[in-house]
PDB file of N, CA, C and O in Angstrom:
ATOM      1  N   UNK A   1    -186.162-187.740-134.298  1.00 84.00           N
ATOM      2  CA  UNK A   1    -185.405-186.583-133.896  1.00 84.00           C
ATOM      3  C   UNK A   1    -184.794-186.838-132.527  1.00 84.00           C
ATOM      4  O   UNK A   1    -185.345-187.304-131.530  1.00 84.00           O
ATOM      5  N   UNK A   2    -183.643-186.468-132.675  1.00 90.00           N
ATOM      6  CA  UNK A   2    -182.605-186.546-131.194  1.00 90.00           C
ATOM      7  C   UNK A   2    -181.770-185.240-131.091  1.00 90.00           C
ATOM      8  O   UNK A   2    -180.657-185.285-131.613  1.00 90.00           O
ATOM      9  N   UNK A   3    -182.273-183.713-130.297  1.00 96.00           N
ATOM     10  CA  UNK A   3    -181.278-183.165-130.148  1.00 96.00           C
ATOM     11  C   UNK A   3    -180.979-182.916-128.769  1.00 96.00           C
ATOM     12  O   UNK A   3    -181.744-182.910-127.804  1.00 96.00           O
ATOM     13  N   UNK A   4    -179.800-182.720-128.828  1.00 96.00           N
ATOM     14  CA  UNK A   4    -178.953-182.392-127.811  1.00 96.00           C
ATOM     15  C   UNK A   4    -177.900-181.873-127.619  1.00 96.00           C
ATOM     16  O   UNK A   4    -176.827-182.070-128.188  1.00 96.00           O
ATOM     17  N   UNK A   5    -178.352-180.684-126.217  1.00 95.00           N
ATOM     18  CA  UNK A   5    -177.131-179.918-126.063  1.00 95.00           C
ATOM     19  C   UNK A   5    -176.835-179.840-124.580  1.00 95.00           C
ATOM     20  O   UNK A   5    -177.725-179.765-123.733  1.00 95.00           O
ATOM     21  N   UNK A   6    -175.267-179.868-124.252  1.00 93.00           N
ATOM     22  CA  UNK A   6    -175.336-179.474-122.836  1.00 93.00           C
ATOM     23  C   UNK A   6    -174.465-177.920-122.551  1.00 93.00           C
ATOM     24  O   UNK A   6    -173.398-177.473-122.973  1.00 93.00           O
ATOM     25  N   UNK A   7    -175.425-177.445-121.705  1.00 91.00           N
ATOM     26  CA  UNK A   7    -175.046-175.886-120.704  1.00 91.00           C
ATOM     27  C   UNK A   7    -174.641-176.567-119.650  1.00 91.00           C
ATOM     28  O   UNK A   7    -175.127-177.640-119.293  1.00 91.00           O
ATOM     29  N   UNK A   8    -173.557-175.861-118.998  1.00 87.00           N
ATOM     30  CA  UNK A   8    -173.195-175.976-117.903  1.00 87.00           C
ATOM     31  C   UNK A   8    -173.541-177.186-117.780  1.00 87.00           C
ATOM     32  O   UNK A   8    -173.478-178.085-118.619  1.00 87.00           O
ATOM     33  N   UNK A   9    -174.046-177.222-116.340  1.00 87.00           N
ATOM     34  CA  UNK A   9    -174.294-178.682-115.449  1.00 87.00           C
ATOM     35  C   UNK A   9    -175.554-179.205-115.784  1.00 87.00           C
ATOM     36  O   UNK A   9    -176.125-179.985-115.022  1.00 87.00           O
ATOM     37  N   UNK A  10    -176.177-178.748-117.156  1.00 89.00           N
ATOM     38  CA  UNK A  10    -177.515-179.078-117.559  1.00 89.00           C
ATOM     39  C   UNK A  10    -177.029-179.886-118.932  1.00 89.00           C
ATOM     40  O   UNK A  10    -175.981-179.692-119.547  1.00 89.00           O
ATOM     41  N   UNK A  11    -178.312-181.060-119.310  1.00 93.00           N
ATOM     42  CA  UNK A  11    -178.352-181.125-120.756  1.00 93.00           C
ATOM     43  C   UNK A  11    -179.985-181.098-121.491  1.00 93.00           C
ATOM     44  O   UNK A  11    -180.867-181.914-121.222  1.00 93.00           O
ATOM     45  N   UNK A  12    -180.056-180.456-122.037  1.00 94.00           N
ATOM     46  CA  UNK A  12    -181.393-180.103-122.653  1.00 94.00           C
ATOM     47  C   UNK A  12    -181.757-181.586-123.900  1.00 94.00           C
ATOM     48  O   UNK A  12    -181.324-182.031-124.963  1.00 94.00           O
ATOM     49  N   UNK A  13    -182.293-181.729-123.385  1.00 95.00           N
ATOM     50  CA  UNK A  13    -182.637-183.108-124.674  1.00 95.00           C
ATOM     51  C   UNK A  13    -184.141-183.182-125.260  1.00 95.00           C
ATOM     52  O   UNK A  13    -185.110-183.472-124.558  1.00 95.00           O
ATOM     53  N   UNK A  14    -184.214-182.856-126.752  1.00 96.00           N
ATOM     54  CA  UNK A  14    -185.685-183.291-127.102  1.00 96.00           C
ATOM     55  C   UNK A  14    -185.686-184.255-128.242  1.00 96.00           C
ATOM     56  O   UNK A  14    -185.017-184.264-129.275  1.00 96.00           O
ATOM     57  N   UNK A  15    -186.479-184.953-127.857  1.00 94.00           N
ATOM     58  CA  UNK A  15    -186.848-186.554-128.722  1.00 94.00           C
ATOM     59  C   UNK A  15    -188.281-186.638-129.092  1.00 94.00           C
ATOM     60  O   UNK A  15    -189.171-185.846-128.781  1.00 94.00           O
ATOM     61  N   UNK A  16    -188.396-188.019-130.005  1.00 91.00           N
ATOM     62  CA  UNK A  16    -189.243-188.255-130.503  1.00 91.00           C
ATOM     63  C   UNK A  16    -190.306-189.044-129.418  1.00 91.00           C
ATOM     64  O   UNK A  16    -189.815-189.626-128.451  1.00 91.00           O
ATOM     65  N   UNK A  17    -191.725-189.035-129.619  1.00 85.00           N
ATOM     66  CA  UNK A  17    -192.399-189.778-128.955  1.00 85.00           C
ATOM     67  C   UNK A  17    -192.928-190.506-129.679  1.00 85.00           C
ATOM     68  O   UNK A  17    -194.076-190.644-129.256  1.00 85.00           O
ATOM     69  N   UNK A  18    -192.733-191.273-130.845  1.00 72.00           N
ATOM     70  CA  UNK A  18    -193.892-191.502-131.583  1.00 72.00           C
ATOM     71  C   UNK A  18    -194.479-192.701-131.443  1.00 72.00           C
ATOM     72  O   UNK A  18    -195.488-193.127-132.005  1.00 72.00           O
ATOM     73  N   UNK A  19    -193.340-193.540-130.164  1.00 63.00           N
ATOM     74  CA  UNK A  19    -193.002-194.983-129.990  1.00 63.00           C
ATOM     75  C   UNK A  19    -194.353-195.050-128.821  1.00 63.00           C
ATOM     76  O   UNK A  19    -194.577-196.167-128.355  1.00 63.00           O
ATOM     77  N   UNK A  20    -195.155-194.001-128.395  1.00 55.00           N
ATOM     78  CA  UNK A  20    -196.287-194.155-127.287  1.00 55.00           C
ATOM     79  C   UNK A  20    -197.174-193.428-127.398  1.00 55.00           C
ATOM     80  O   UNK A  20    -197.015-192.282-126.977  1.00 55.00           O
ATOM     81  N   UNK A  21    -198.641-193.865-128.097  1.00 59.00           N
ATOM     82  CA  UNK A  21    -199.341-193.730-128.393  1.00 59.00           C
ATOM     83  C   UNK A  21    -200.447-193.455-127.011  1.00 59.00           C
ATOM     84  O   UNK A  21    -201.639-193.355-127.303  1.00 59.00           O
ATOM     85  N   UNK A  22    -200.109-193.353-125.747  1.00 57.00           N
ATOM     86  CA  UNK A  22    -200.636-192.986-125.017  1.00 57.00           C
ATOM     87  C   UNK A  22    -200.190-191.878-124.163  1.00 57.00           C
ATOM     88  O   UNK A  22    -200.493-191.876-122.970  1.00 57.00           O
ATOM     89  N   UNK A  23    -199.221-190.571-124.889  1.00 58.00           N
ATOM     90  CA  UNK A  23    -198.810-189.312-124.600  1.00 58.00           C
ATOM     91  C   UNK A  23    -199.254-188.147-125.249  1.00 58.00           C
ATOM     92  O   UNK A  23    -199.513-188.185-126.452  1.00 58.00           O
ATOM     93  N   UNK A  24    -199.336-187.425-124.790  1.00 63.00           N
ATOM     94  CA  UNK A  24    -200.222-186.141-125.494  1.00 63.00           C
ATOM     95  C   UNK A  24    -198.773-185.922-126.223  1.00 63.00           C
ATOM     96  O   UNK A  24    -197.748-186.345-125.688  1.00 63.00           O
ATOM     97  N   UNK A  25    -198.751-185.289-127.382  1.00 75.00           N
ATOM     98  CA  UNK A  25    -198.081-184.138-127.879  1.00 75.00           C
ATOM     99  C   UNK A  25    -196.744-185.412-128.351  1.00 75.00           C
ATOM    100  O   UNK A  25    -196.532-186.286-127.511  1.00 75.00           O
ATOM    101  N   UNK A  26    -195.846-185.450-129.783  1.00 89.00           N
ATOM    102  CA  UNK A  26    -195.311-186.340-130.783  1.00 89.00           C
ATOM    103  C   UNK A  26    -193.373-186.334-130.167  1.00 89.00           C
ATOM    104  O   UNK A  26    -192.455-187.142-130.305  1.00 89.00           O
ATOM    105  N   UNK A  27    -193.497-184.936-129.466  1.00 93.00           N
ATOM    106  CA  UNK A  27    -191.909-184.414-129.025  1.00 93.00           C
ATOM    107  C   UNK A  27    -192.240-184.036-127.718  1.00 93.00           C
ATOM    108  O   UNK A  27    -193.341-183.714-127.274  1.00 93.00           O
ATOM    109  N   UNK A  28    -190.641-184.152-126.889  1.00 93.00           N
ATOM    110  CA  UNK A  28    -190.666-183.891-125.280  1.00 93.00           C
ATOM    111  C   UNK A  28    -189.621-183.193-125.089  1.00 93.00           C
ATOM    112  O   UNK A  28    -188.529-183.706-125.333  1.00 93.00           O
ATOM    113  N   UNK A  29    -189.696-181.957-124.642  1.00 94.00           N
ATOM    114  CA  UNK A  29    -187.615-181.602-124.067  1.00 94.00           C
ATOM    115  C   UNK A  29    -188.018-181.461-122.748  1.00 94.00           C
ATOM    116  O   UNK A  29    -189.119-181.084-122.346  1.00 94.00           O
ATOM    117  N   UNK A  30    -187.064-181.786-122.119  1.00 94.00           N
ATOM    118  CA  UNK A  30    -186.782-182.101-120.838  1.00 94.00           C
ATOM    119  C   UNK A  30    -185.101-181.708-120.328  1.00 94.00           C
ATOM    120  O   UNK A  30    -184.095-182.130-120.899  1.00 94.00           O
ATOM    121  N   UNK A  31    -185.120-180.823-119.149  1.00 92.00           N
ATOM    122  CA  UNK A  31    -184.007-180.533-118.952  1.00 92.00           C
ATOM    123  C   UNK A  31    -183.534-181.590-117.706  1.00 92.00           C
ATOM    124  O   UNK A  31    -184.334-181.750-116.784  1.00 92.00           O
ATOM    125  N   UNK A  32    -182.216-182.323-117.677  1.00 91.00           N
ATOM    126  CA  UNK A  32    -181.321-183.070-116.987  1.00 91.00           C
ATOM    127  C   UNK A  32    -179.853-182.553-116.548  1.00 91.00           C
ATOM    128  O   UNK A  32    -178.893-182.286-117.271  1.00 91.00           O
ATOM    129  N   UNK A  33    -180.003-182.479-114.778  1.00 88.00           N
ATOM    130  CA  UNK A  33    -178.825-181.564-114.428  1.00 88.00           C
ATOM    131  C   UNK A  33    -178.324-182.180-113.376  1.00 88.00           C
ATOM    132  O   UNK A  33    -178.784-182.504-112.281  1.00 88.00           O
ATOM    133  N   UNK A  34    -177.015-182.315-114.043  1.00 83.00           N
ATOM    134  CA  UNK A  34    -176.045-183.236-112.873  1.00 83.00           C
ATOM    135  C   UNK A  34    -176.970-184.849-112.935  1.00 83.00           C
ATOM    136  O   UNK A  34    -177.420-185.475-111.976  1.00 83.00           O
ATOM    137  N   UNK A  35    -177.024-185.127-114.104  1.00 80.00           N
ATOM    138  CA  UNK A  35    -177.434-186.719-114.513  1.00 80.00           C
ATOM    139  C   UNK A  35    -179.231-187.302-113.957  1.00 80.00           C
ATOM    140  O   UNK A  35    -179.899-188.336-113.989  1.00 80.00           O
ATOM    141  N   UNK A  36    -179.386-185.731-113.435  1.00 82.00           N
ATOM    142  CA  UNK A  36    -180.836-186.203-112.510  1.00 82.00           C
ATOM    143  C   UNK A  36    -181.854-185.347-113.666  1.00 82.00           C
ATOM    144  O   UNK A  36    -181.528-184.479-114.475  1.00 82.00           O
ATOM    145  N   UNK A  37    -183.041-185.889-113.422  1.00 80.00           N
ATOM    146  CA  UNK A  37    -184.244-185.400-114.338  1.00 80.00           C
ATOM    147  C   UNK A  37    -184.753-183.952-113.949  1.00 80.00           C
ATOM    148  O   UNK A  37    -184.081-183.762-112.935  1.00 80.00           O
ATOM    149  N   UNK A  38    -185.401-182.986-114.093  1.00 80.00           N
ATOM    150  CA  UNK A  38    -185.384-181.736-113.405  1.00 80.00           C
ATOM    151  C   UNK A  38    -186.863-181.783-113.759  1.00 80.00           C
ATOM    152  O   UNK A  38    -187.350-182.638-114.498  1.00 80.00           O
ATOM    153  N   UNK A  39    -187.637-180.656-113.092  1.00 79.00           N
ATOM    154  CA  UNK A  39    -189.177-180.920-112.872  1.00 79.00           C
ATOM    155  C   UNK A  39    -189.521-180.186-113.981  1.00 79.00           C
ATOM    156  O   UNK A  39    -190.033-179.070-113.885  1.00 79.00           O
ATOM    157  N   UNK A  40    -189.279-180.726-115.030  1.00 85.00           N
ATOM    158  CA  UNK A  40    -189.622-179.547-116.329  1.00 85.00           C
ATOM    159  C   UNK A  40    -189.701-180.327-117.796  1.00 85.00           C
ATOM    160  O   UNK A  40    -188.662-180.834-118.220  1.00 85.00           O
ATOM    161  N   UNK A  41    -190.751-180.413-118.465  1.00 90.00           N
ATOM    162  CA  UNK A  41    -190.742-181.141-119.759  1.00 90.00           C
ATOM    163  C   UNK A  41    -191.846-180.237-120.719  1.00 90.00           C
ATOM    164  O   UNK A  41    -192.935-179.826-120.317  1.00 90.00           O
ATOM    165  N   UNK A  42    -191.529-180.125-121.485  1.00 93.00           N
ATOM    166  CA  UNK A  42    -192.656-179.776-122.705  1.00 93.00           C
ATOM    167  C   UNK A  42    -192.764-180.582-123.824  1.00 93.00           C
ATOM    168  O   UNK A  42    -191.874-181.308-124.266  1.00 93.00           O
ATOM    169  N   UNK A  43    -194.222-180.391-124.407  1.00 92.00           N
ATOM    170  CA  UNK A  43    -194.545-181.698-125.057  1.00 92.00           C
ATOM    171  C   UNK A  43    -195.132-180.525-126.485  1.00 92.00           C
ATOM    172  O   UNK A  43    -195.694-179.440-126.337  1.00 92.00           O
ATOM    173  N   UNK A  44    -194.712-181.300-127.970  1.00 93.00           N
ATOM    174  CA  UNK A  44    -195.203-180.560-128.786  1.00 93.00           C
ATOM    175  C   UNK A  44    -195.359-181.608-130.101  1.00 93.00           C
ATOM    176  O   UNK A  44    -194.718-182.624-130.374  1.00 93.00           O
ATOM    177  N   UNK A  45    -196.499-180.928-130.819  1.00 90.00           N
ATOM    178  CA  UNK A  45    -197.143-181.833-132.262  1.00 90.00           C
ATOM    179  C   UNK A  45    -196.513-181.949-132.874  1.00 90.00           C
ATOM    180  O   UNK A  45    -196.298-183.037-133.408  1.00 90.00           O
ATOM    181  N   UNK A  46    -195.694-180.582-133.197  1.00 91.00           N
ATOM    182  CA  UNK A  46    -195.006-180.880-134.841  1.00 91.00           C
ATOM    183  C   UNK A  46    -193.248-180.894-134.797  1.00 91.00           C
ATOM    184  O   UNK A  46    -192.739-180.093-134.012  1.00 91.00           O
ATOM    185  N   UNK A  47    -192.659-181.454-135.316  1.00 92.00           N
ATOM    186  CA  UNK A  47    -190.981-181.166-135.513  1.00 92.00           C
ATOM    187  C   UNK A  47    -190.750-179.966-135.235  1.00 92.00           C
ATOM    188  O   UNK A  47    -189.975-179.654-134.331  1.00 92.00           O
ATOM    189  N   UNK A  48    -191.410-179.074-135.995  1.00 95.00           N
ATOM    190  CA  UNK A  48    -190.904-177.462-135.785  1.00 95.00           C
ATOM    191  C   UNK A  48    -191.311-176.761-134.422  1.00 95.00           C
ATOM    192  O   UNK A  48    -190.572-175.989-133.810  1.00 95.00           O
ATOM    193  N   UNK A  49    -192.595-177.136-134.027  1.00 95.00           N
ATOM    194  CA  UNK A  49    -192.900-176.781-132.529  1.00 95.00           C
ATOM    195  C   UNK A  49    -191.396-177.079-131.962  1.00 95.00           C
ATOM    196  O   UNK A  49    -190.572-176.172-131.844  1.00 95.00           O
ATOM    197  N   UNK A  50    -191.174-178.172-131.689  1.00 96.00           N
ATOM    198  CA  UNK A  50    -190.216-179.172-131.294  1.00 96.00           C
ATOM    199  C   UNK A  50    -188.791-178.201-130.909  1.00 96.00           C
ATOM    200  O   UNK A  50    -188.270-177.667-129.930  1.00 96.00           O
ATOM    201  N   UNK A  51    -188.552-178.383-132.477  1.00 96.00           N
ATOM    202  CA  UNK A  51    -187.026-177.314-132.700  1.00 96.00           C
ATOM    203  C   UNK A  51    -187.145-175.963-132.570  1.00 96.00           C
ATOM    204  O   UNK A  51    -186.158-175.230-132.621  1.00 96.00           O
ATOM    205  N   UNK A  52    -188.255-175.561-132.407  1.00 97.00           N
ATOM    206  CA  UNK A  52    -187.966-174.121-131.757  1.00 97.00           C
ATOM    207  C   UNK A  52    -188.154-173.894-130.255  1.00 97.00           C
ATOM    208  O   UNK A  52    -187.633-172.918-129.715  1.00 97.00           O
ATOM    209  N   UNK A  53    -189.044-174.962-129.429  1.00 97.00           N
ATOM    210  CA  UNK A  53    -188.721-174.868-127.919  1.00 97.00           C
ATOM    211  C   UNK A  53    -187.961-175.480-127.628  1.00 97.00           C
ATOM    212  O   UNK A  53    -187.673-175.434-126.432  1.00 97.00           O
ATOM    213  N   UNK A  54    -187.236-176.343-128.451  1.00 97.00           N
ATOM    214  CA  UNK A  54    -185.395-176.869-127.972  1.00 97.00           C
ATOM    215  C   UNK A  54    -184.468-175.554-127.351  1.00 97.00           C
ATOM    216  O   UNK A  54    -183.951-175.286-126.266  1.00 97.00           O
ATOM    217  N   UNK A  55    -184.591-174.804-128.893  1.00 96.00           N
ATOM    218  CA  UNK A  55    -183.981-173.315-128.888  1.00 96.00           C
ATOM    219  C   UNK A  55    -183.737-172.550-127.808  1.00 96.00           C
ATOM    220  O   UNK A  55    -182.760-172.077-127.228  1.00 96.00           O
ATOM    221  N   UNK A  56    -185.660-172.577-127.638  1.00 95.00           N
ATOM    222  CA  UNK A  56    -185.954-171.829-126.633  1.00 95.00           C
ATOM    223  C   UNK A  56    -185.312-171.679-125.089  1.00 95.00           C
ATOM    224  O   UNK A  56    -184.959-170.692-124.444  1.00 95.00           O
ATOM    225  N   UNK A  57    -185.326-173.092-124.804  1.00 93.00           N
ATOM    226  CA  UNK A  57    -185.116-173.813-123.602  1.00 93.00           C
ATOM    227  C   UNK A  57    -183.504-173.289-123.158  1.00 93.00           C
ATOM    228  O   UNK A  57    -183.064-172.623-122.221  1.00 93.00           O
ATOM    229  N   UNK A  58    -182.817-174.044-124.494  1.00 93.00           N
ATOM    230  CA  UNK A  58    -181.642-173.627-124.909  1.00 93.00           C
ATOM    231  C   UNK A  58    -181.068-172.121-124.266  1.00 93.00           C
ATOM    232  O   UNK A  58    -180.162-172.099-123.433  1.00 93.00           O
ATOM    233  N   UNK A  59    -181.637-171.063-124.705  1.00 92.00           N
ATOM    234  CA  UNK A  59    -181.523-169.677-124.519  1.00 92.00           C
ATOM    235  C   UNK A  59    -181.946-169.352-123.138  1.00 92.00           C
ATOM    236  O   UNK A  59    -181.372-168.472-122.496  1.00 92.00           O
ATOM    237  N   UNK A  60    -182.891-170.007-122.685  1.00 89.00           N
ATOM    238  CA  UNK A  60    -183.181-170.049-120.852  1.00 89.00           C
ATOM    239  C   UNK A  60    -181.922-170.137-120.449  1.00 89.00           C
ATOM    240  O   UNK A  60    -181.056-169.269-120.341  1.00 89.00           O
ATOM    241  N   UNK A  61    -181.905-171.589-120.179  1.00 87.00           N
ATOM    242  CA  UNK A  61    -180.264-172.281-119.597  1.00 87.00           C
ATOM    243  C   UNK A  61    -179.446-171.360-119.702  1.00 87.00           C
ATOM    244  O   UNK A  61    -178.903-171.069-118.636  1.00 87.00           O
ATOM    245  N   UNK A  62    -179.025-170.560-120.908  1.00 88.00           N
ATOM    246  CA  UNK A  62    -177.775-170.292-120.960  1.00 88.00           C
ATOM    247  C   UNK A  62    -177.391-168.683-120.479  1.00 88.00           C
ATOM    248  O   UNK A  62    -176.250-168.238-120.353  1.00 88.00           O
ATOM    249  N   UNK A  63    -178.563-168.011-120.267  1.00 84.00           N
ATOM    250  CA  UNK A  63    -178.738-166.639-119.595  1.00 84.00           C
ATOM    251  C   UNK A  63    -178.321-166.665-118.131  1.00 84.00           C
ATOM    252  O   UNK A  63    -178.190-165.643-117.457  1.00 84.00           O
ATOM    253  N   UNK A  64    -178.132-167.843-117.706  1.00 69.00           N
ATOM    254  CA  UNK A  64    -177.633-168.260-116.103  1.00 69.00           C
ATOM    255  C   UNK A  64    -176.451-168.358-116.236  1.00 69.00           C
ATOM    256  O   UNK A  64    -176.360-169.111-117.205  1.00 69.00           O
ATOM    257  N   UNK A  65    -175.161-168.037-115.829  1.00 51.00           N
ATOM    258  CA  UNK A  65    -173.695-167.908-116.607  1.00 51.00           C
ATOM    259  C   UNK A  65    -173.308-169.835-115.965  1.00 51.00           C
ATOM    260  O   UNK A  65    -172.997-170.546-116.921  1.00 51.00           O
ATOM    261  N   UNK A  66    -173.312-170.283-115.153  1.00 53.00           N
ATOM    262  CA  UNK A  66    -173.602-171.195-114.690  1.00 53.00           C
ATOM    263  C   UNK A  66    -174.041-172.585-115.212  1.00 53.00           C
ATOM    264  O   UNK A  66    -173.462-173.620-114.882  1.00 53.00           O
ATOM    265  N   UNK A  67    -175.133-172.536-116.073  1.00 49.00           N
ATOM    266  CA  UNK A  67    -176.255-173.604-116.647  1.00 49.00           C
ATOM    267  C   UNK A  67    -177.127-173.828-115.814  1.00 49.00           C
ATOM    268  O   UNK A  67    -177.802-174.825-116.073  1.00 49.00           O
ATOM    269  N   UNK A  68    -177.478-173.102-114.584  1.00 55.00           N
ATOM    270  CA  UNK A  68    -177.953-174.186-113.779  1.00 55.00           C
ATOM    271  C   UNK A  68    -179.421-173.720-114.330  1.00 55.00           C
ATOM    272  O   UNK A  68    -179.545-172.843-115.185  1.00 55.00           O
ATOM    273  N   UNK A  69    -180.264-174.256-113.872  1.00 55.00           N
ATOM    274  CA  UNK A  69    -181.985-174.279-113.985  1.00 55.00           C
ATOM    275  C   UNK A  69    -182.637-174.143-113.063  1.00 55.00           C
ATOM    276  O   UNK A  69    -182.017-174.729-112.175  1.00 55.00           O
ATOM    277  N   UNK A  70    -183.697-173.662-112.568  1.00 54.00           N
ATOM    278  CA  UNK A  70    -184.714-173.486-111.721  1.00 54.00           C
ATOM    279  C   UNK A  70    -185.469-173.603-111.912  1.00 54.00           C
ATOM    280  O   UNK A  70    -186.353-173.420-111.076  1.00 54.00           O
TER     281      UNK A  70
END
């Protein structure tokens, strides 16, 4: 799994982990703003965990008219 979307000056990206067997949790989204990493990642078991705190994240970001993140 690779999704991705960008808000504003953000891009929300969640991927697969399955390639490191020494990370908790199978998926990661992580928000990236203005090309830099931002202090924020969540980690989840299943695909669907996954694609619904993509969403989630998603719907954060975009309540800021902006994109920006905090």
């Amino acid at each position: 799994m690779d999704l991705k979307e960008t808000v504003g000056n953000c891009v929300v990206s969640t991927v697969s982990l399955f390639f490191d067997d020494m990370v908790e949790g199978n998926y990661e989204t992580m928000i990236i703003k203005n090309g830099e990493f931002m202090d924020y990642q969540e980690r989840y078991d299943t695909e669907e965990e996954a694609v619904i705190g993509h969403k989630s994240i998603i719907r954060a970001v975009k309540k800021n008219v902006s994109g920006e993140y905090s």
